[in-house]
PDB file of C-alpha atoms and ligand atoms in Angstrom:
ATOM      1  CA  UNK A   1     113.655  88.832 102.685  1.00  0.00           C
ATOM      2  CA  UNK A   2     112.395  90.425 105.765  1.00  0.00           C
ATOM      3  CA  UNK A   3     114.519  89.698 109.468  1.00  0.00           C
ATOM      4  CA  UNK A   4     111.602  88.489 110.678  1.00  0.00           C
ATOM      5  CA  UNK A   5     110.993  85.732 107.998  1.00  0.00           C
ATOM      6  CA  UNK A   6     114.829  84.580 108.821  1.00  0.00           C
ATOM      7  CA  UNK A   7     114.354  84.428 112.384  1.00  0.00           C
ATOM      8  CA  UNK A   8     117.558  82.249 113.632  1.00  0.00           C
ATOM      9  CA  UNK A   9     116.400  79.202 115.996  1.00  0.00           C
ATOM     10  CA  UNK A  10     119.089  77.081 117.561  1.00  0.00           C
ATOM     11  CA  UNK A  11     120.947  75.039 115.473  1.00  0.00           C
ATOM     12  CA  UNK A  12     119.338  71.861 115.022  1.00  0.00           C
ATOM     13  CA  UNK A  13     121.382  68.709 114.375  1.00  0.00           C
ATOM     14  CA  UNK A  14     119.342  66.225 114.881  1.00  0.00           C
ATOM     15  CA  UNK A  15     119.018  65.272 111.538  1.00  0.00           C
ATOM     16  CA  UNK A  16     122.325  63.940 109.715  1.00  0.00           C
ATOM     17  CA  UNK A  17     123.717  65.878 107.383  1.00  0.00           C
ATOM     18  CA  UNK A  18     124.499  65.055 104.111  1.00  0.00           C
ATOM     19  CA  UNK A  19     127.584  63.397 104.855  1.00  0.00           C
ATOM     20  CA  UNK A  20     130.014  64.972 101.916  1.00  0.00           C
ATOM     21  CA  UNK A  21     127.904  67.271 100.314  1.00  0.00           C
ATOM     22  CA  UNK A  22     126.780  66.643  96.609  1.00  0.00           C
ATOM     23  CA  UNK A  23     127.644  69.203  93.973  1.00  0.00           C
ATOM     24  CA  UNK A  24     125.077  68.007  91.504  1.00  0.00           C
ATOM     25  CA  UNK A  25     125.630  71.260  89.237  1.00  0.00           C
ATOM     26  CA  UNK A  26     127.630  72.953  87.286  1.00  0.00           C
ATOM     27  CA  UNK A  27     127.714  76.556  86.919  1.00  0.00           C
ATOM     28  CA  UNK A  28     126.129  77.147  83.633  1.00  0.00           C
ATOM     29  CA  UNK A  29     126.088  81.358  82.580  1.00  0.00           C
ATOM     30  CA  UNK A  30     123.743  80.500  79.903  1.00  0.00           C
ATOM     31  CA  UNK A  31     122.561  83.622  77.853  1.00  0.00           C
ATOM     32  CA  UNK A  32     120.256  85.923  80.507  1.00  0.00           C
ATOM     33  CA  UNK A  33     117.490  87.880  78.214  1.00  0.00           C
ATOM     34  CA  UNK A  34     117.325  91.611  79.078  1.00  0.00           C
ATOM     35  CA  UNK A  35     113.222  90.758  80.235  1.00  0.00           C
ATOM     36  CA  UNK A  36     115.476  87.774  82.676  1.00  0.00           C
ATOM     37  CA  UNK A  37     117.761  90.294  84.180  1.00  0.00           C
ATOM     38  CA  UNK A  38     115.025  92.940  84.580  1.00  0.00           C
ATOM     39  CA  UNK A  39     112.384  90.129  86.578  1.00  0.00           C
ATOM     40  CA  UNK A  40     115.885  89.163  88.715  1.00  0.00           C
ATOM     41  CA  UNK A  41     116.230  93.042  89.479  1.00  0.00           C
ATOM     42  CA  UNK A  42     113.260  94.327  90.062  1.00  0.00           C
ATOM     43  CA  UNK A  43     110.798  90.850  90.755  1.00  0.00           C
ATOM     44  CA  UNK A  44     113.341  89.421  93.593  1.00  0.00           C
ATOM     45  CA  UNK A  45     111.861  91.176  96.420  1.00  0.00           C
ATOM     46  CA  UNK A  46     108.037  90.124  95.604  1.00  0.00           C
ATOM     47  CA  UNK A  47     109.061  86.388  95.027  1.00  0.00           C
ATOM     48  CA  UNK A  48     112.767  85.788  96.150  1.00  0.00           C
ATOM     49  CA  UNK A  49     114.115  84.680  99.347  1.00  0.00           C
ATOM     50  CA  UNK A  50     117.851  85.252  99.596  1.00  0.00           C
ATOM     51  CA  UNK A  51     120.287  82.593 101.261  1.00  0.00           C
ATOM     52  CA  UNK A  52     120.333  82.809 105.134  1.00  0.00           C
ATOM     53  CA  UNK A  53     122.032  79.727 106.999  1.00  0.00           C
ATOM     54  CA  UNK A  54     119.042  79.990 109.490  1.00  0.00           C
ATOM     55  CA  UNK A  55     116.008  77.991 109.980  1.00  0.00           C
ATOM     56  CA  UNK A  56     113.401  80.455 108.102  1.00  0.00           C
ATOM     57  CA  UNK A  57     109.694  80.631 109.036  1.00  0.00           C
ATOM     58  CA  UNK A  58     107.647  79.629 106.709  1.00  0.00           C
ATOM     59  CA  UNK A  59     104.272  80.906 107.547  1.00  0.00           C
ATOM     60  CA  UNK A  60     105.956  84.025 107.813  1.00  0.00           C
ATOM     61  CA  UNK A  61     107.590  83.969 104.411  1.00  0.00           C
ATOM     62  CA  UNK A  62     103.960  82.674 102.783  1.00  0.00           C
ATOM     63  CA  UNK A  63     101.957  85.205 104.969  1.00  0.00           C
ATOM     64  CA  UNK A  64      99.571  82.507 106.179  1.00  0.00           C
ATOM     65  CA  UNK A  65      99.891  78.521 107.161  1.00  0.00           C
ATOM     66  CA  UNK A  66      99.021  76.014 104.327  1.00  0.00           C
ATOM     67  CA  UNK A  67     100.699  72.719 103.359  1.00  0.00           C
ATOM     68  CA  UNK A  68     103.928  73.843 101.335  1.00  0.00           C
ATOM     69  CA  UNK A  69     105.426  72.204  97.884  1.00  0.00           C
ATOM     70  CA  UNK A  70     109.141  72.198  97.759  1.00  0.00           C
ATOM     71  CA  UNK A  71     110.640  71.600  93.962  1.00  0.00           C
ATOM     72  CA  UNK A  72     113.938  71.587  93.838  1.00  0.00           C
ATOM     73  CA  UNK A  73     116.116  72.244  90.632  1.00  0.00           C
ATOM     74  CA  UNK A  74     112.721  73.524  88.649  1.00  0.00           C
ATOM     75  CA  UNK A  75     114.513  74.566  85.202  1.00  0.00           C
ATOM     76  CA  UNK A  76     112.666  77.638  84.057  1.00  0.00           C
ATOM     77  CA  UNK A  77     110.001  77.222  86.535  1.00  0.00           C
ATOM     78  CA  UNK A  78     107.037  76.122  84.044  1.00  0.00           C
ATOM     79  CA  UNK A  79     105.947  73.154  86.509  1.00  0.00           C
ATOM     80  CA  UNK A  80     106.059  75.376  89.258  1.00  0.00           C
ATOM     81  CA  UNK A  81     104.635  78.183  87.977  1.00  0.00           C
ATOM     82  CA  UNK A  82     101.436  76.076  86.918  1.00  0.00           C
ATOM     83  CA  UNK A  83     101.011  73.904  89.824  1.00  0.00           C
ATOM     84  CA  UNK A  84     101.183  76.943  91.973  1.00  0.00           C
ATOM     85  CA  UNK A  85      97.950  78.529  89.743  1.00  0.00           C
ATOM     86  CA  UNK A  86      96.316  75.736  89.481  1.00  0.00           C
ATOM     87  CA  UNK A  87      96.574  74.636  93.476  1.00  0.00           C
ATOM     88  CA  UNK A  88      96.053  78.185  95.640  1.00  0.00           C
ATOM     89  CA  UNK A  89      95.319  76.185  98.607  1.00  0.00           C
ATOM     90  CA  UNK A  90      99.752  75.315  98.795  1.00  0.00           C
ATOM     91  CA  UNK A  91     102.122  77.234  98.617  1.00  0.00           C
ATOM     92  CA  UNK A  92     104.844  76.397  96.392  1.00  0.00           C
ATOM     93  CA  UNK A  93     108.492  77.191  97.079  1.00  0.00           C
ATOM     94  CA  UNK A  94     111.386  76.384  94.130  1.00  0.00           C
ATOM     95  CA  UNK A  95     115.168  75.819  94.350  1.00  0.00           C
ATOM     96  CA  UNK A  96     117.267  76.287  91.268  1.00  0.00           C
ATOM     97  CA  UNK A  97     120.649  78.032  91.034  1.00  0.00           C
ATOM     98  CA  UNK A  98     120.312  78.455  86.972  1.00  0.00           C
ATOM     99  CA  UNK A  99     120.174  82.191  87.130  1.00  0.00           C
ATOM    100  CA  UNK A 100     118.268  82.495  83.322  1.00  0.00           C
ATOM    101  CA  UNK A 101     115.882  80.240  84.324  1.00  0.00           C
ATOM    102  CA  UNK A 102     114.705  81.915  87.509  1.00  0.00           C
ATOM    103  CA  UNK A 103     114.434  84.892  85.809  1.00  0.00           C
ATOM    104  CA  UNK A 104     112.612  83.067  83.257  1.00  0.00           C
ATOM    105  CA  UNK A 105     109.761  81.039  86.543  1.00  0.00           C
ATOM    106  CA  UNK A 106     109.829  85.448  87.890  1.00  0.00           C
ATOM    107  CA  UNK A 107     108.804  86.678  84.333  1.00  0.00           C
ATOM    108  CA  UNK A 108     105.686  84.272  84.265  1.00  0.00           C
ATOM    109  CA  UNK A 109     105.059  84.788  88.011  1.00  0.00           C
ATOM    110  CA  UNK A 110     104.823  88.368  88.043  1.00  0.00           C
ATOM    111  CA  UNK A 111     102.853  88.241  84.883  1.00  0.00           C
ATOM    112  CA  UNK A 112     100.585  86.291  86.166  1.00  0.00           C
ATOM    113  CA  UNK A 113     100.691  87.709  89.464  1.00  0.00           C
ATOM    114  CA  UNK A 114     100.455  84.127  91.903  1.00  0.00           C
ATOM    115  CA  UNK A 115     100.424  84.838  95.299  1.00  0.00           C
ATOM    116  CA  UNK A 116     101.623  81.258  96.701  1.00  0.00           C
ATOM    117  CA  UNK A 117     105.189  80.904  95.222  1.00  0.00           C
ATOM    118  CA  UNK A 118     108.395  81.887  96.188  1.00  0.00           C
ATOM    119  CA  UNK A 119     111.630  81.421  94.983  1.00  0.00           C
ATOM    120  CA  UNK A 120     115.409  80.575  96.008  1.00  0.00           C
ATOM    121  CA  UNK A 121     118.511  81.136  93.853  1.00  0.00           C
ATOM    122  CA  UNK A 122     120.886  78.832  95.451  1.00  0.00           C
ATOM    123  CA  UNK A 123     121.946  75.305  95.709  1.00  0.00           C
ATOM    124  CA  UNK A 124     119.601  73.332  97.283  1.00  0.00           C
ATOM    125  CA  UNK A 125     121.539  70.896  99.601  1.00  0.00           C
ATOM    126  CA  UNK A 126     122.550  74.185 101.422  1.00  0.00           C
ATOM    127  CA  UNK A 127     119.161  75.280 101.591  1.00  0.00           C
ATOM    128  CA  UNK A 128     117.862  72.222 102.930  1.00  0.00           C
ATOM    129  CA  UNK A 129     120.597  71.929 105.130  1.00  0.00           C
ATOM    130  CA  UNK A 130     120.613  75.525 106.589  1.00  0.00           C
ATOM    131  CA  UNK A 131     117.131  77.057 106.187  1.00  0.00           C
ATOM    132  CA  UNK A 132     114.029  74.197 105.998  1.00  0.00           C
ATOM    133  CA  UNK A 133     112.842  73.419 109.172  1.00  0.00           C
ATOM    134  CA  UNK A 134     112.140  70.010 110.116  1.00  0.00           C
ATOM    135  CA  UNK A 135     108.470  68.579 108.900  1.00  0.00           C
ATOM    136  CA  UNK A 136     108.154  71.632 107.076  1.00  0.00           C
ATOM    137  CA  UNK A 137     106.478  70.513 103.633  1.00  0.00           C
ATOM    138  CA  UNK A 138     104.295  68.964 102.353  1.00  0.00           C
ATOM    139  CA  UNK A 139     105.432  67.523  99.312  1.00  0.00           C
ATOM    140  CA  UNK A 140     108.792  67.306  97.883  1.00  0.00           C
ATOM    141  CA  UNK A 141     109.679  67.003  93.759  1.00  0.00           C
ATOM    142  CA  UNK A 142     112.429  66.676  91.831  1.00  0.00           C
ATOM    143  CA  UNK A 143     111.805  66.408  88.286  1.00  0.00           C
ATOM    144  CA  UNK A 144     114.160  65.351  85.676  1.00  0.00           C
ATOM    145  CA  UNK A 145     117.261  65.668  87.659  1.00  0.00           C
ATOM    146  CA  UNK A 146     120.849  65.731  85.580  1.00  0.00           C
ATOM    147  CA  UNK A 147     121.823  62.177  85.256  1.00  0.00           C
ATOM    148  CA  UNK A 148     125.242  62.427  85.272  1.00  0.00           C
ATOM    149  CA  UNK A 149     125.381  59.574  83.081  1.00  0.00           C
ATOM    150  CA  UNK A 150     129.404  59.177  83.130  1.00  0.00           C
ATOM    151  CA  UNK A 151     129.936  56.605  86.556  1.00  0.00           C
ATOM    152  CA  UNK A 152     132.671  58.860  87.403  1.00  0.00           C
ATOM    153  CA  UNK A 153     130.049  61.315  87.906  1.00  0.00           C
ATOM    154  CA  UNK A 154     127.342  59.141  89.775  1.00  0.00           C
ATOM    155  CA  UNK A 155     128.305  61.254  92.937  1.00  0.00           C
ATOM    156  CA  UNK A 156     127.487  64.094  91.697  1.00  0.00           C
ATOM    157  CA  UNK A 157     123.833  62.513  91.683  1.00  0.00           C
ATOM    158  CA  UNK A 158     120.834  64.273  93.964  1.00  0.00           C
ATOM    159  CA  UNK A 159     119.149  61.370  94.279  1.00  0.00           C
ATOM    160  CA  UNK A 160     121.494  59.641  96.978  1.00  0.00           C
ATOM    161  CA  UNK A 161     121.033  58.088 100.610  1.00  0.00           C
ATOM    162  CA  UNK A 162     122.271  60.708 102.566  1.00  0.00           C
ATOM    163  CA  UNK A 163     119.901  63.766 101.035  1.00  0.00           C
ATOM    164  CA  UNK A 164     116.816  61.516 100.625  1.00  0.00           C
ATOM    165  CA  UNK A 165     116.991  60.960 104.587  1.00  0.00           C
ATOM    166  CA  UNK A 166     117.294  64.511 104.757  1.00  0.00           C
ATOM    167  CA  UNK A 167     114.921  65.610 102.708  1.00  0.00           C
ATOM    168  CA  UNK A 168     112.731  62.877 104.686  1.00  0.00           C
ATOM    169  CA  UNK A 169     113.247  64.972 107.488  1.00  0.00           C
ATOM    170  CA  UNK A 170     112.099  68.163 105.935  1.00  0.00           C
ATOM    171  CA  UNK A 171     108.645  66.188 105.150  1.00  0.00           C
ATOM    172  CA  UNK A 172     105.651  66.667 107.532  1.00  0.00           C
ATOM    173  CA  UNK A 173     104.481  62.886 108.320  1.00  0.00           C
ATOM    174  CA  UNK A 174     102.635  61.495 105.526  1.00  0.00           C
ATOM    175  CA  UNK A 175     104.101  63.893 103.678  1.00  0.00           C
ATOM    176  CA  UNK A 176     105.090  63.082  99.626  1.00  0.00           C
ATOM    177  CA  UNK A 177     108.548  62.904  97.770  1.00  0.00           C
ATOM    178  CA  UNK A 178     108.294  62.731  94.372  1.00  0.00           C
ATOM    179  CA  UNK A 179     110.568  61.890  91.728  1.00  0.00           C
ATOM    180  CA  UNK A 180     110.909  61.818  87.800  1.00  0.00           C
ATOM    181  CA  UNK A 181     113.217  61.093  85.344  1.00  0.00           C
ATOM    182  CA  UNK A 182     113.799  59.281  81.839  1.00  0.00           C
ATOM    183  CA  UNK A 183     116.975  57.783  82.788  1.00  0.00           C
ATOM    184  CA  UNK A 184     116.426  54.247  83.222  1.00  0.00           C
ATOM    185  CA  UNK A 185     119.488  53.252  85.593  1.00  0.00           C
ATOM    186  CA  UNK A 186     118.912  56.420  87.675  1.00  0.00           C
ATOM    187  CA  UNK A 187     115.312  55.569  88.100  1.00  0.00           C
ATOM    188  CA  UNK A 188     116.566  51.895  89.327  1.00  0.00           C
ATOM    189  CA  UNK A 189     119.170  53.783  91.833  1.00  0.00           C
ATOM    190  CA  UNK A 190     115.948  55.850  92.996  1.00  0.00           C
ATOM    191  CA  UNK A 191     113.943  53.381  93.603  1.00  0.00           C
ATOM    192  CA  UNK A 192     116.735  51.337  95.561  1.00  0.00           C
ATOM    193  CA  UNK A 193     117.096  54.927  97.368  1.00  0.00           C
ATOM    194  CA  UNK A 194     113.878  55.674  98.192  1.00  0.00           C
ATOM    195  CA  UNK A 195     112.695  51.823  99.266  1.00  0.00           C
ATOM    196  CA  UNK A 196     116.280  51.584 101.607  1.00  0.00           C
ATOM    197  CA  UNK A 197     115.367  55.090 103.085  1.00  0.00           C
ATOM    198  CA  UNK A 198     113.392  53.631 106.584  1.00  0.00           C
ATOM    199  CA  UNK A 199     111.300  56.835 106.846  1.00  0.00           C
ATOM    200  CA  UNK A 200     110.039  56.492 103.483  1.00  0.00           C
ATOM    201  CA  UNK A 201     107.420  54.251 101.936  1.00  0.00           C
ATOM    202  CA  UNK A 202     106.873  53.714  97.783  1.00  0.00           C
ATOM    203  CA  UNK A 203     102.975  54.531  97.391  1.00  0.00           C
ATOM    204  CA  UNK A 204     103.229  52.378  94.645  1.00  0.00           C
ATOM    205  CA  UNK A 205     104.787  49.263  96.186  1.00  0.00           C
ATOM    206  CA  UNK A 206     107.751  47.563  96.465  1.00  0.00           C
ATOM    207  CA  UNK A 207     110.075  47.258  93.131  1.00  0.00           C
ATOM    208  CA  UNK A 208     107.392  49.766  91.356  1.00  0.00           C
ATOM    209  CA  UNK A 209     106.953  52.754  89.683  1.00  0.00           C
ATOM    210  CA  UNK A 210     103.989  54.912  89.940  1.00  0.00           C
ATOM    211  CA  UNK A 211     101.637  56.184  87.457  1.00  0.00           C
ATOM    212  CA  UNK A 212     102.468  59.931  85.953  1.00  0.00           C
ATOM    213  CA  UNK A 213     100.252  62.260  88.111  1.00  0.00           C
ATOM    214  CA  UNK A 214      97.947  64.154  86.638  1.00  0.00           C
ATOM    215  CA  UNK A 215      99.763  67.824  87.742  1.00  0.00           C
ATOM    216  CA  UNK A 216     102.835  66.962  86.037  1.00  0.00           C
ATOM    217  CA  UNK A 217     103.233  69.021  82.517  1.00  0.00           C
ATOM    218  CA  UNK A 218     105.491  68.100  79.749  1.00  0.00           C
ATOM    219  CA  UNK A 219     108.959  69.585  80.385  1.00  0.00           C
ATOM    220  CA  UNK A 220     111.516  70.958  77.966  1.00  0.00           C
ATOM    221  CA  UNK A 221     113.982  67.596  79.213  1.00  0.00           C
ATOM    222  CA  UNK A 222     110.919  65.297  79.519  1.00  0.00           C
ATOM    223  CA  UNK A 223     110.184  66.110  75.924  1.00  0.00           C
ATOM    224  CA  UNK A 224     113.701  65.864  74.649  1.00  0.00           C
ATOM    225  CA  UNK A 225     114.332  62.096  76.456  1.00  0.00           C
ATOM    226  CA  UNK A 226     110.995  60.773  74.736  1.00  0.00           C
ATOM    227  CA  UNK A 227     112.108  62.371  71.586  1.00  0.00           C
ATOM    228  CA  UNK A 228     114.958  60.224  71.996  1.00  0.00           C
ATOM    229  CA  UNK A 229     112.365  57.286  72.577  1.00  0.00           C
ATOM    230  CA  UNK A 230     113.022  56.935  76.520  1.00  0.00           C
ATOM    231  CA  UNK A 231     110.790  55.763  79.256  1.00  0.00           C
ATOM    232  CA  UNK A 232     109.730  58.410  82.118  1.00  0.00           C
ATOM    233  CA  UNK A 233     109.635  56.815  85.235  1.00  0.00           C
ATOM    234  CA  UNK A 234     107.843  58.491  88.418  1.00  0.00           C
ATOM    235  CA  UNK A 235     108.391  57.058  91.720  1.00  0.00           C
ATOM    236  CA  UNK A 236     106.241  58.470  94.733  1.00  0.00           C
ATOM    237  CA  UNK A 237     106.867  58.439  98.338  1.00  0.00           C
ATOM    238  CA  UNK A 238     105.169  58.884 101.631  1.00  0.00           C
ATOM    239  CA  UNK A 239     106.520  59.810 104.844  1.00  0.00           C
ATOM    240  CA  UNK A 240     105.847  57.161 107.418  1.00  0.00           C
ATOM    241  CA  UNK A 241     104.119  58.173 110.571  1.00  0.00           C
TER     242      UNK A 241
HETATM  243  C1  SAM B   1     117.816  68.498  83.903  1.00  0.00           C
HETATM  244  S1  SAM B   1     117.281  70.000  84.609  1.00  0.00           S
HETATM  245  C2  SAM B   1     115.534  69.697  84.892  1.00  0.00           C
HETATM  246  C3  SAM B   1     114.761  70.962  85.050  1.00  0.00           C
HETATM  247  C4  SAM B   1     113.269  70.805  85.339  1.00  0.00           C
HETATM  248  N1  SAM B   1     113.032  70.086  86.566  1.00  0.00           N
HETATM  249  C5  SAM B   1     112.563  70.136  84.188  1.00  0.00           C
HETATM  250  O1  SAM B   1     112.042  69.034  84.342  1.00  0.00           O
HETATM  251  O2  SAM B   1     112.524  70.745  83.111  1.00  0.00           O
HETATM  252  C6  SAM B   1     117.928  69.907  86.248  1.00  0.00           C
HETATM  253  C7  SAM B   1     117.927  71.247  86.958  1.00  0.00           C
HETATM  254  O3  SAM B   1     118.345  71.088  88.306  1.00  0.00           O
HETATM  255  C8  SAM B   1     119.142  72.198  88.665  1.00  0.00           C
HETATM  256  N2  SAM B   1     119.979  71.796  89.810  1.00  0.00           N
HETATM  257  C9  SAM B   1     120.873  70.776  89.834  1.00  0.00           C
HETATM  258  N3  SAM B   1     121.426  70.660  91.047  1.00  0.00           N
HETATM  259  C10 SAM B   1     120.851  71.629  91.822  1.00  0.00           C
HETATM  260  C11 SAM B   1     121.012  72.009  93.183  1.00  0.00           C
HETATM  261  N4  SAM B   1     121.874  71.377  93.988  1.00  0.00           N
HETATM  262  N5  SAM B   1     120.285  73.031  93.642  1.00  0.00           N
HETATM  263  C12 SAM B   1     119.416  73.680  92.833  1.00  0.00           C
HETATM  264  N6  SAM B   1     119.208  73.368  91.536  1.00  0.00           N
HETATM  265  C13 SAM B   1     119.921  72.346  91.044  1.00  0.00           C
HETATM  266  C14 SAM B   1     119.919  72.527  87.412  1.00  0.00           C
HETATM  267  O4  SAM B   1     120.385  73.867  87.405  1.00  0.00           O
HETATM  268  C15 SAM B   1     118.865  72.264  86.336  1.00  0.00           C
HETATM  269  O5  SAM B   1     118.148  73.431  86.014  1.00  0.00           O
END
């Protein structure tokens, strides 16, 4: 990343932080392919921004101003990779700290050579925390977030109070969050997340779900919860104001 994409602006606390901060993954060193490593090595510097604890510029990063896509934990990229073709007009920015699988989203990026997408290989409550400015994006997904099943584990949830009103924050006004998953009691504890967050209104209406959109593609974990006959919930959300 260039200095001038990382430009430091005074701290800005005028958004809450997350107020103990969620560690909603575990370190995984899944098997890297050779063709992984090599897109990590030599792709980074077309499509990866490194981790600055700075508010970065955006239009700078992106080269021009256009409304901006956030998805944060994106797997192996597929989703982002193909929304980013398909919609040239936003520019798409991922979060994912699985190593293989960024290699995997900078394989199919450089292949295909997409202009609008850029990448970050760290966790993303930092990165929200540290380097998104305020009203920033556009639109905000999470797809198919770990459900930390296990109630001992519930913490280790994204999908919580405190980082929804952040990530709130991060949206431009009428600006979209959008969520997924076939986990039926995490999509009730979104939906009680998203509906008690006061910035935040469910496009669908209260106590409802909304329809899948027509830019979401079949992932590897939506396809293995309907193979084991669950529902997929989406819930969508717009910024008040
Ligand atoms: C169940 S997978 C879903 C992947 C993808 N969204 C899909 O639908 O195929 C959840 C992903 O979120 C990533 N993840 C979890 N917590 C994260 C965090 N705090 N920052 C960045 N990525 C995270 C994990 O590494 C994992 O790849």
């Amino acid at each position: 990343m260039s200095d001038e994409s990382a430009r430091p602006v005074p701290a800005d606390r005028s958004s809450p932080p997350t107020a103990r901060p969620i560690r909603s993954f575990v370190r995984r060193f899944g098997r890297i392919t050779r063709a992984q490593r090599q897109a990590l090595d030599g792709d980074w510097t077309r499509f990866g921004l490194d981790f600055v604890p700075v508010r970065v510029d955006l239009d700078a990063i992106f080269g021009r101003r256009a409304p901006r896509v956030l998805e944060i934990g994106f797997g192996n990229g597929e989703q982002l990779l193909a929304s980013a073709l398909a919609d040239p007009a936003r520019d798409y920015l991922g979060i994912e700290v699985h190593r293989p699988g960024v290699g995997h989203l900078l394989l199919g990026a450089a292949k295909a050579g997409v202009p609008n997408l850029r990448v970050i290989a760290h966790d993303a409550v930092e990165v929200l925390d540290a380097m998104i400015p305020e009203g920033a994006l556009d639109e905000i997904r999470i797809l198919f977030p770990d459900p930390w099943p296990k109630a001992r584990h519930h913490k280790r949830r994204l999908v919580q109070p405190a980082f929804v009103a952040q990530l709130a924050t991060r949206l431009a006004p009428g600006g979209r969050l959008h969520l997924a998953t076939d986990w039926a009691p995490y999509a009730e504890e979104m939906l009680a997340v998203v509906e008690g967050c006061p910035a935040l209104e469910n496009e669908a209406g209260p106590g409802c779900y909304s329809p899948r959109p027509d830019w979401r593609i079949l992932s590897r974990f939506e396809r293995r919860g309907l193979g084991l006959g669950h529902a997929v919930f989406d819930l969508a959300a717009r910024k008040r104001g």
